[in-house]
mmCIF file of N, CA and C in Angstrom:
data_model
loop_
_atom_site.group_PDB
_atom_site.id
_atom_site.type_symbol
_atom_site.label_atom_id
_atom_site.label_comp_id
_atom_site.label_asym_id
_atom_site.label_seq_id
_atom_site.Cartn_x
_atom_site.Cartn_y
_atom_site.Cartn_z
ATOM 1 N N UNK G 1 0.819 -1.187 0.000
ATOM 2 C CA UNK G 1 0.000 0.000 0.000
ATOM 3 C C UNK G 1 0.864 1.253 0.000
ATOM 4 N N UNK G 2 1.966 1.251 0.743
ATOM 5 C CA UNK G 2 2.839 2.416 0.776
ATOM 6 C C UNK G 2 3.396 2.746 -0.602
ATOM 7 N N UNK G 3 3.686 1.718 -1.405
ATOM 8 C CA UNK G 3 4.220 1.954 -2.748
ATOM 9 C C UNK G 3 3.212 2.723 -3.588
ATOM 10 N N UNK G 4 1.921 2.434 -3.443
ATOM 11 C CA UNK G 4 0.901 3.153 -4.209
ATOM 12 C C UNK G 4 0.850 4.616 -3.798
ATOM 13 N N UNK G 5 0.965 4.880 -2.534
ATOM 14 C CA UNK G 5 0.922 6.255 -2.047
ATOM 15 C C UNK G 5 2.129 7.029 -2.559
ATOM 16 N N UNK G 6 3.304 6.427 -2.522
ATOM 17 C CA UNK G 6 4.515 7.114 -2.962
ATOM 18 C C UNK G 6 4.559 7.293 -4.475
ATOM 19 N N UNK G 7 3.911 6.398 -5.217
ATOM 20 C CA UNK G 7 3.918 6.484 -6.668
ATOM 21 C C UNK G 7 2.735 7.276 -7.224
ATOM 22 N N UNK G 8 1.866 7.744 -6.368
ATOM 23 C CA UNK G 8 0.697 8.487 -6.831
ATOM 24 C C UNK G 8 1.142 9.781 -7.508
ATOM 25 N N UNK G 9 0.540 10.098 -8.646
ATOM 26 C CA UNK G 9 0.910 11.347 -9.327
ATOM 27 C C UNK G 9 0.447 12.550 -8.515
ATOM 28 N N UNK G 10 1.207 13.615 -8.587
ATOM 29 C CA UNK G 10 0.831 14.854 -7.924
ATOM 30 C C UNK G 10 0.082 15.729 -8.913
ATOM 31 N N UNK G 11 -0.780 16.566 -8.390
ATOM 32 C CA UNK G 11 -1.487 17.511 -9.245
ATOM 33 C C UNK G 11 -0.472 18.440 -9.898
ATOM 34 N N UNK G 12 -0.685 18.718 -11.149
ATOM 35 C CA UNK G 12 0.171 19.642 -11.879
ATOM 36 C C UNK G 12 0.073 21.020 -11.227
ATOM 37 N N UNK G 13 1.199 21.633 -10.968
ATOM 38 C CA UNK G 13 1.224 22.932 -10.297
ATOM 39 C C UNK G 13 0.495 24.005 -11.111
ATOM 40 N N UNK G 14 0.615 23.959 -12.423
ATOM 41 C CA UNK G 14 -0.055 24.955 -13.263
ATOM 42 C C UNK G 14 -1.569 24.774 -13.222
ATOM 43 N N UNK G 15 -2.036 23.530 -13.218
ATOM 44 C CA UNK G 15 -3.480 23.270 -13.113
ATOM 45 C C UNK G 15 -3.987 23.735 -11.757
ATOM 46 N N UNK G 16 -3.220 23.475 -10.718
ATOM 47 C CA UNK G 16 -3.604 23.935 -9.379
ATOM 48 C C UNK G 16 -3.690 25.460 -9.335
ATOM 49 N N UNK G 17 -2.730 26.133 -9.944
ATOM 50 C CA UNK G 17 -2.743 27.594 -9.996
ATOM 51 C C UNK G 17 -3.972 28.090 -10.754
ATOM 52 N N UNK G 18 -4.247 27.485 -11.910
ATOM 53 C CA UNK G 18 -5.409 27.900 -12.708
ATOM 54 C C UNK G 18 -6.702 27.759 -11.913
ATOM 55 N N UNK G 19 -6.862 26.640 -11.216
ATOM 56 C CA UNK G 19 -8.099 26.443 -10.475
ATOM 57 C C UNK G 19 -8.150 27.259 -9.194
ATOM 58 N N UNK G 20 -7.009 27.701 -8.688
ATOM 59 C CA UNK G 20 -7.050 28.594 -7.531
ATOM 60 C C UNK G 20 -7.688 29.921 -7.910
ATOM 61 N N UNK G 21 -7.618 30.276 -9.182
ATOM 62 C CA UNK G 21 -8.244 31.503 -9.676
ATOM 63 C C UNK G 21 -9.607 31.199 -10.286
ATOM 64 N N UNK G 22 -9.661 30.254 -11.215
ATOM 65 C CA UNK G 22 -10.903 29.968 -11.921
ATOM 66 C C UNK G 22 -11.905 29.199 -11.073
ATOM 67 N N UNK G 23 -11.419 28.539 -10.030
ATOM 68 C CA UNK G 23 -12.306 27.768 -9.174
ATOM 69 C C UNK G 23 -13.084 28.611 -8.185
ATOM 70 N N UNK G 24 -12.736 29.881 -8.070
ATOM 71 C CA UNK G 24 -13.485 30.755 -7.174
ATOM 72 C C UNK G 24 -14.831 31.091 -7.811
ATOM 73 N N UNK G 25 -15.852 31.061 -6.967
ATOM 74 C CA UNK G 25 -17.183 31.361 -7.465
ATOM 75 C C UNK G 25 -17.189 32.728 -8.145
ATOM 76 N N UNK G 26 -17.862 32.796 -9.269
ATOM 77 C CA UNK G 26 -18.088 33.984 -10.085
ATOM 78 C C UNK G 26 -16.981 34.297 -11.087
ATOM 79 N N UNK G 27 -15.732 33.878 -10.850
ATOM 80 C CA UNK G 27 -14.648 34.295 -11.742
ATOM 81 C C UNK G 27 -14.868 33.859 -13.181
ATOM 82 N N UNK G 28 -15.282 32.638 -13.385
ATOM 83 C CA UNK G 28 -15.542 32.154 -14.746
ATOM 84 C C UNK G 28 -16.643 32.940 -15.424
ATOM 85 N N UNK G 29 -17.700 33.257 -14.674
ATOM 86 C CA UNK G 29 -18.815 34.009 -15.244
ATOM 87 C C UNK G 29 -18.408 35.445 -15.577
ATOM 88 N N UNK G 30 -17.573 36.035 -14.732
ATOM 89 C CA UNK G 30 -17.085 37.387 -15.015
ATOM 90 C C UNK G 30 -16.260 37.384 -16.297
ATOM 91 N N UNK G 31 -15.353 36.440 -16.416
ATOM 92 C CA UNK G 31 -14.526 36.350 -17.625
ATOM 93 C C UNK G 31 -15.394 36.100 -18.855
ATOM 94 N N UNK G 32 -16.394 35.234 -18.716
ATOM 95 C CA UNK G 32 -17.292 34.950 -19.832
ATOM 96 C C UNK G 32 -18.051 36.211 -20.243
ATOM 97 N N UNK G 33 -18.541 36.968 -19.268
ATOM 98 C CA UNK G 33 -19.265 38.204 -19.577
ATOM 99 C C UNK G 33 -18.362 39.194 -20.307
ATOM 100 N N UNK G 34 -17.103 39.272 -19.908
ATOM 101 C CA UNK G 34 -16.168 40.203 -20.537
ATOM 102 C C UNK G 34 -15.689 39.721 -21.908
ATOM 103 N N UNK G 35 -16.003 38.483 -22.271
ATOM 104 C CA UNK G 35 -15.563 37.965 -23.574
ATOM 105 C C UNK G 35 -16.221 38.719 -24.724
ATOM 106 N N UNK G 36 -17.340 39.387 -24.450
ATOM 107 C CA UNK G 36 -18.013 40.169 -25.483
ATOM 108 C C UNK G 36 -17.454 41.565 -25.657
ATOM 109 N N UNK G 37 -16.530 41.962 -24.787
ATOM 110 C CA UNK G 37 -15.927 43.285 -24.900
ATOM 111 C C UNK G 37 -15.940 44.026 -23.577
ATOM 112 N N UNK G 38 -15.459 45.239 -23.615
ATOM 113 C CA UNK G 38 -15.329 46.079 -22.438
ATOM 114 C C UNK G 38 -16.706 46.391 -21.844
ATOM 115 N N UNK G 39 -16.797 46.311 -20.501
ATOM 116 C CA UNK G 39 -18.051 46.593 -19.810
ATOM 117 C C UNK G 39 -17.804 47.487 -18.606
ATOM 118 N N UNK G 40 -18.783 48.303 -18.289
ATOM 119 C CA UNK G 40 -18.735 49.092 -17.056
ATOM 120 C C UNK G 40 -19.073 48.162 -15.898
ATOM 121 N N UNK G 41 -18.804 48.624 -14.687
ATOM 122 C CA UNK G 41 -19.105 47.841 -13.490
ATOM 123 C C UNK G 41 -20.591 47.513 -13.428
ATOM 124 N N UNK G 42 -21.436 48.504 -13.693
ATOM 125 C CA UNK G 42 -22.889 48.317 -13.590
ATOM 126 C C UNK G 42 -23.376 47.283 -14.612
ATOM 127 N N UNK G 43 -22.910 47.386 -15.828
ATOM 128 C CA UNK G 43 -23.329 46.432 -16.865
ATOM 129 C C UNK G 43 -22.800 45.041 -16.541
ATOM 130 N N UNK G 44 -21.589 44.971 -16.039
ATOM 131 C CA UNK G 44 -21.007 43.686 -15.658
ATOM 132 C C UNK G 44 -21.805 43.047 -14.518
ATOM 133 N N UNK G 45 -22.205 43.857 -13.538
ATOM 134 C CA UNK G 45 -23.006 43.336 -12.423
ATOM 135 C C UNK G 45 -24.331 42.771 -12.938
ATOM 136 N N UNK G 46 -24.952 43.444 -13.892
ATOM 137 C CA UNK G 46 -26.212 42.940 -14.468
ATOM 138 C C UNK G 46 -25.986 41.652 -15.249
ATOM 139 N N UNK G 47 -24.831 41.539 -15.890
ATOM 140 C CA UNK G 47 -24.534 40.352 -16.704
ATOM 141 C C UNK G 47 -24.263 39.124 -15.849
ATOM 142 N N UNK G 48 -23.732 39.317 -14.651
ATOM 143 C CA UNK G 48 -23.415 38.205 -13.746
ATOM 144 C C UNK G 48 -24.509 38.185 -12.673
ATOM 145 N N UNK G 49 -25.592 37.547 -13.001
ATOM 146 C CA UNK G 49 -26.771 37.526 -12.145
ATOM 147 C C UNK G 49 -26.472 36.933 -10.780
ATOM 148 N N UNK G 50 -26.868 37.672 -9.743
ATOM 149 C CA UNK G 50 -26.755 37.165 -8.384
ATOM 150 C C UNK G 50 -25.528 37.606 -7.616
ATOM 151 N N UNK G 51 -24.591 38.253 -8.270
ATOM 152 C CA UNK G 51 -23.363 38.678 -7.588
ATOM 153 C C UNK G 51 -23.594 40.026 -6.900
ATOM 154 N N UNK G 52 -23.038 40.202 -5.716
ATOM 155 C CA UNK G 52 -23.154 41.482 -5.010
ATOM 156 C C UNK G 52 -22.067 42.434 -5.504
ATOM 157 N N UNK G 53 -22.277 43.720 -5.253
ATOM 158 C CA UNK G 53 -21.280 44.726 -5.635
ATOM 159 C C UNK G 53 -19.931 44.448 -4.980
ATOM 160 N N UNK G 54 -19.960 44.105 -3.686
ATOM 161 C CA UNK G 54 -18.711 43.878 -2.946
ATOM 162 C C UNK G 54 -17.946 42.686 -3.505
ATOM 163 N N UNK G 55 -18.655 41.597 -3.787
ATOM 164 C CA UNK G 55 -17.987 40.407 -4.316
ATOM 165 C C UNK G 55 -17.471 40.678 -5.728
ATOM 166 N N UNK G 56 -18.258 41.356 -6.543
ATOM 167 C CA UNK G 56 -17.797 41.687 -7.896
ATOM 168 C C UNK G 56 -16.536 42.532 -7.834
ATOM 169 N N UNK G 57 -16.520 43.508 -6.968
ATOM 170 C CA UNK G 57 -15.338 44.348 -6.814
ATOM 171 C C UNK G 57 -14.125 43.525 -6.393
ATOM 172 N N UNK G 58 -14.308 42.631 -5.421
ATOM 173 C CA UNK G 58 -13.214 41.761 -4.973
ATOM 174 C C UNK G 58 -12.730 40.863 -6.099
ATOM 175 N N UNK G 59 -13.648 40.245 -6.817
ATOM 176 C CA UNK G 59 -13.262 39.322 -7.887
ATOM 177 C C UNK G 59 -12.550 40.063 -9.020
ATOM 178 N N UNK G 60 -13.027 41.254 -9.353
ATOM 179 C CA UNK G 60 -12.356 42.029 -10.401
ATOM 180 C C UNK G 60 -10.935 42.391 -9.982
ATOM 181 N N UNK G 61 -10.745 42.708 -8.721
ATOM 182 C CA UNK G 61 -9.394 43.001 -8.227
ATOM 183 C C UNK G 61 -8.502 41.771 -8.335
ATOM 184 N N UNK G 62 -9.034 40.614 -7.960
ATOM 185 C CA UNK G 62 -8.264 39.367 -8.044
ATOM 186 C C UNK G 62 -7.918 39.031 -9.489
ATOM 187 N N UNK G 63 -8.887 39.193 -10.384
ATOM 188 C CA UNK G 63 -8.637 38.895 -11.798
ATOM 189 C C UNK G 63 -7.646 39.880 -12.407
ATOM 190 N N UNK G 64 -7.679 41.126 -11.957
ATOM 191 C CA UNK G 64 -6.698 42.107 -12.425
ATOM 192 C C UNK G 64 -5.312 41.749 -11.899
ATOM 193 N N UNK G 65 -5.228 41.338 -10.643
ATOM 194 C CA UNK G 65 -3.939 40.941 -10.063
ATOM 195 C C UNK G 65 -3.357 39.731 -10.786
ATOM 196 N N UNK G 66 -4.238 38.860 -11.289
ATOM 197 C CA UNK G 66 -3.795 37.682 -12.036
ATOM 198 C C UNK G 66 -3.526 38.007 -13.508
ATOM 199 N N UNK G 67 -3.639 39.275 -13.885
ATOM 200 C CA UNK G 67 -3.398 39.757 -15.251
ATOM 201 C C UNK G 67 -4.388 39.204 -16.270
ATOM 202 N N UNK G 68 -5.610 38.929 -15.822
ATOM 203 C CA UNK G 68 -6.648 38.451 -16.733
ATOM 204 C C UNK G 68 -7.620 39.553 -17.123
ATOM 205 N N UNK G 69 -7.753 40.567 -16.274
ATOM 206 C CA UNK G 69 -8.682 41.680 -16.496
ATOM 207 C C UNK G 69 -7.924 42.988 -16.318
ATOM 208 N N UNK G 70 -8.272 43.942 -17.156
ATOM 209 C CA UNK G 70 -7.681 45.282 -17.086
ATOM 210 C C UNK G 70 -8.758 46.263 -16.645
ATOM 211 N N UNK G 71 -8.446 47.069 -15.635
ATOM 212 C CA UNK G 71 -9.351 48.116 -15.147
ATOM 213 C C UNK G 71 -8.946 49.420 -15.806
ATOM 214 N N UNK G 72 -9.903 50.056 -16.469
ATOM 215 C CA UNK G 72 -9.620 51.300 -17.182
ATOM 216 C C UNK G 72 -10.440 52.429 -16.582
ATOM 217 N N UNK G 73 -9.777 53.538 -16.300
ATOM 218 C CA UNK G 73 -10.452 54.703 -15.726
ATOM 219 C C UNK G 73 -10.395 55.835 -16.737
ATOM 220 N N UNK G 74 -11.574 56.326 -17.107
ATOM 221 C CA UNK G 74 -11.689 57.505 -17.952
ATOM 222 C C UNK G 74 -11.992 58.667 -17.017
ATOM 223 N N UNK G 75 -11.052 59.633 -16.885
ATOM 224 C CA UNK G 75 -11.218 60.692 -15.896
ATOM 225 C C UNK G 75 -12.423 61.594 -16.131
ATOM 226 N N UNK G 76 -13.043 61.472 -17.302
ATOM 227 C CA UNK G 76 -14.273 62.209 -17.544
ATOM 228 C C UNK G 76 -14.070 63.689 -17.729
ATOM 229 N N UNK G 77 -14.966 64.527 -17.301
ATOM 230 C CA UNK G 77 -16.110 64.163 -16.472
ATOM 231 C C UNK G 77 -17.234 63.531 -17.280
ATOM 232 N N UNK G 78 -18.047 62.709 -16.705
ATOM 233 C CA UNK G 78 -17.875 62.116 -15.380
ATOM 234 C C UNK G 78 -16.842 60.997 -15.427
ATOM 235 N N UNK G 79 -16.285 60.661 -14.274
ATOM 236 C CA UNK G 79 -15.325 59.558 -14.183
ATOM 237 C C UNK G 79 -16.059 58.269 -14.538
ATOM 238 N N UNK G 80 -15.453 57.463 -15.381
ATOM 239 C CA UNK G 80 -16.057 56.185 -15.777
ATOM 240 C C UNK G 80 -15.004 55.083 -15.644
ATOM 241 N N UNK G 81 -15.388 53.986 -15.035
ATOM 242 C CA UNK G 81 -14.500 52.842 -14.871
ATOM 243 C C UNK G 81 -15.061 51.702 -15.702
ATOM 244 N N UNK G 82 -14.201 51.066 -16.470
ATOM 245 C CA UNK G 82 -14.625 49.923 -17.275
ATOM 246 C C UNK G 82 -13.599 48.809 -17.125
ATOM 247 N N UNK G 83 -14.019 47.629 -17.531
ATOM 248 C CA UNK G 83 -13.194 46.433 -17.394
ATOM 249 C C UNK G 83 -13.150 45.712 -18.730
ATOM 250 N N UNK G 84 -11.980 45.173 -19.033
ATOM 251 C CA UNK G 84 -11.785 44.435 -20.281
ATOM 252 C C UNK G 84 -10.812 43.289 -20.023
ATOM 253 N N UNK G 85 -10.882 42.294 -20.863
ATOM 254 C CA UNK G 85 -9.930 41.193 -20.778
ATOM 255 C C UNK G 85 -8.568 41.654 -21.264
ATOM 256 N N UNK G 86 -7.537 41.179 -20.623
ATOM 257 C CA UNK G 86 -6.177 41.366 -21.108
ATOM 258 C C UNK G 86 -5.936 40.320 -22.197
ATOM 259 N N UNK G 87 -4.818 40.394 -22.906
ATOM 260 C CA UNK G 87 -4.524 39.322 -23.872
ATOM 261 C C UNK G 87 -4.517 37.925 -23.218
ATOM 262 N N UNK G 88 -4.018 37.829 -21.979
ATOM 263 C CA UNK G 88 -4.028 36.547 -21.283
ATOM 264 C C UNK G 88 -5.472 36.094 -21.026
ATOM 265 N N UNK G 89 -6.319 37.026 -20.640
ATOM 266 C CA UNK G 89 -7.730 36.704 -20.419
ATOM 267 C C UNK G 89 -8.422 36.287 -21.701
ATOM 268 N N UNK G 90 -8.104 36.967 -22.791
ATOM 269 C CA UNK G 90 -8.700 36.613 -24.089
ATOM 270 C C UNK G 90 -8.302 35.205 -24.515
ATOM 271 N N UNK G 91 -7.061 34.802 -24.224
ATOM 272 C CA UNK G 91 -6.623 33.452 -24.582
ATOM 273 C C UNK G 91 -7.322 32.385 -23.747
ATOM 274 N N UNK G 92 -7.883 32.775 -22.620
ATOM 275 C CA UNK G 92 -8.600 31.840 -21.755
ATOM 276 C C UNK G 92 -10.018 31.557 -22.254
ATOM 277 N N UNK G 93 -10.610 32.441 -23.017
ATOM 278 C CA UNK G 93 -12.003 32.308 -23.434
ATOM 279 C C UNK G 93 -12.271 31.018 -24.218
ATOM 280 N N UNK G 94 -11.440 30.633 -25.187
ATOM 281 C CA UNK G 94 -11.704 29.357 -25.865
ATOM 282 C C UNK G 94 -11.663 28.154 -24.907
ATOM 283 N N UNK G 95 -10.809 28.232 -23.903
ATOM 284 C CA UNK G 95 -10.723 27.154 -22.909
ATOM 285 C C UNK G 95 -12.022 27.092 -22.110
ATOM 286 N N UNK G 96 -12.537 28.258 -21.706
ATOM 287 C CA UNK G 96 -13.808 28.294 -20.985
ATOM 288 C C UNK G 96 -14.954 27.779 -21.857
ATOM 289 N N UNK G 97 -14.929 28.111 -23.146
ATOM 290 C CA UNK G 97 -15.960 27.620 -24.070
ATOM 291 C C UNK G 97 -15.901 26.096 -24.171
ATOM 292 N N UNK G 98 -14.691 25.549 -24.247
ATOM 293 C CA UNK G 98 -14.541 24.094 -24.292
ATOM 294 C C UNK G 98 -15.013 23.459 -22.997
ATOM 295 N N UNK G 99 -14.709 24.080 -21.869
ATOM 296 C CA UNK G 99 -15.148 23.569 -20.577
ATOM 297 C C UNK G 99 -16.676 23.578 -20.500
ATOM 298 N N UNK G 100 -17.295 24.652 -20.970
ATOM 299 C CA UNK G 100 -18.762 24.725 -20.991
ATOM 300 C C UNK G 100 -19.367 23.651 -21.871
ATOM 301 N N UNK G 101 -18.787 23.418 -23.045
ATOM 302 C CA UNK G 101 -19.280 22.362 -23.938
ATOM 303 C C UNK G 101 -19.137 20.996 -23.288
ATOM 304 N N UNK G 102 -18.010 20.760 -22.645
ATOM 305 C CA UNK G 102 -17.806 19.490 -21.951
ATOM 306 C C UNK G 102 -18.848 19.319 -20.843
ATOM 307 N N UNK G 103 -19.102 20.378 -20.074
ATOM 308 C CA UNK G 103 -20.066 20.310 -18.976
ATOM 309 C C UNK G 103 -21.466 20.003 -19.495
ATOM 310 N N UNK G 104 -21.876 20.644 -20.605
ATOM 311 C CA UNK G 104 -23.192 20.366 -21.189
ATOM 312 C C UNK G 104 -23.324 18.904 -21.591
ATOM 313 N N UNK G 105 -22.242 18.332 -22.104
ATOM 314 C CA UNK G 105 -22.278 16.954 -22.599
ATOM 315 C C UNK G 105 -22.070 15.902 -21.520
ATOM 316 N N UNK G 106 -21.457 16.264 -20.397
ATOM 317 C CA UNK G 106 -21.025 15.237 -19.451
ATOM 318 C C UNK G 106 -21.504 15.388 -18.014
ATOM 319 N N UNK G 107 -21.995 16.525 -17.632
ATOM 320 C CA UNK G 107 -22.414 16.737 -16.251
ATOM 321 C C UNK G 107 -23.931 16.828 -16.154
ATOM 322 N N UNK G 108 -24.442 16.361 -15.051
ATOM 323 C CA UNK G 108 -25.866 16.443 -14.777
ATOM 324 C C UNK G 108 -26.067 17.514 -13.717
ATOM 325 N N UNK G 109 -27.019 18.406 -13.973
ATOM 326 C CA UNK G 109 -27.324 19.456 -12.987
ATOM 327 C C UNK G 109 -27.880 18.812 -11.737
ATOM 328 N N UNK G 110 -27.293 19.082 -10.556
ATOM 329 C CA UNK G 110 -27.817 18.504 -9.318
ATOM 330 C C UNK G 110 -29.257 18.973 -9.065
ATOM 331 N N UNK G 111 -30.029 18.091 -8.460
ATOM 332 C CA UNK G 111 -31.402 18.434 -8.119
ATOM 333 C C UNK G 111 -31.396 19.532 -7.058
ATOM 334 N N UNK G 112 -32.381 20.417 -7.153
ATOM 335 C CA UNK G 112 -32.514 21.480 -6.167
ATOM 336 C C UNK G 112 -32.822 20.883 -4.798
ATOM 337 N N UNK G 113 -32.242 21.475 -3.768
ATOM 338 C CA UNK G 113 -32.469 20.952 -2.408
ATOM 339 C C UNK G 113 -33.620 21.617 -1.752
#
């Protein structure tokens, strides 16, 4: 039994890193919403149904820190803040589309509790 434990493969560090970001609730939906182009905070909040302002703000900060989202400030007047995918974020969109297609074909929606 010890030999099996020692020979067990370890999770790929890059996959672990990706899921530490993409596995957080809302991040995938935010990236998907931004795949259509630059959005203001208000429009983004409407596009990601059910997310609070505070959580959206936190997630956008995390995605910006991960270099997936760019925050743009137009000094105005009036001041306007918008969000867009970075080139790294844009390269992630086909992967998310493939993941969504796989989920439609292979996962069953859990019954409501």
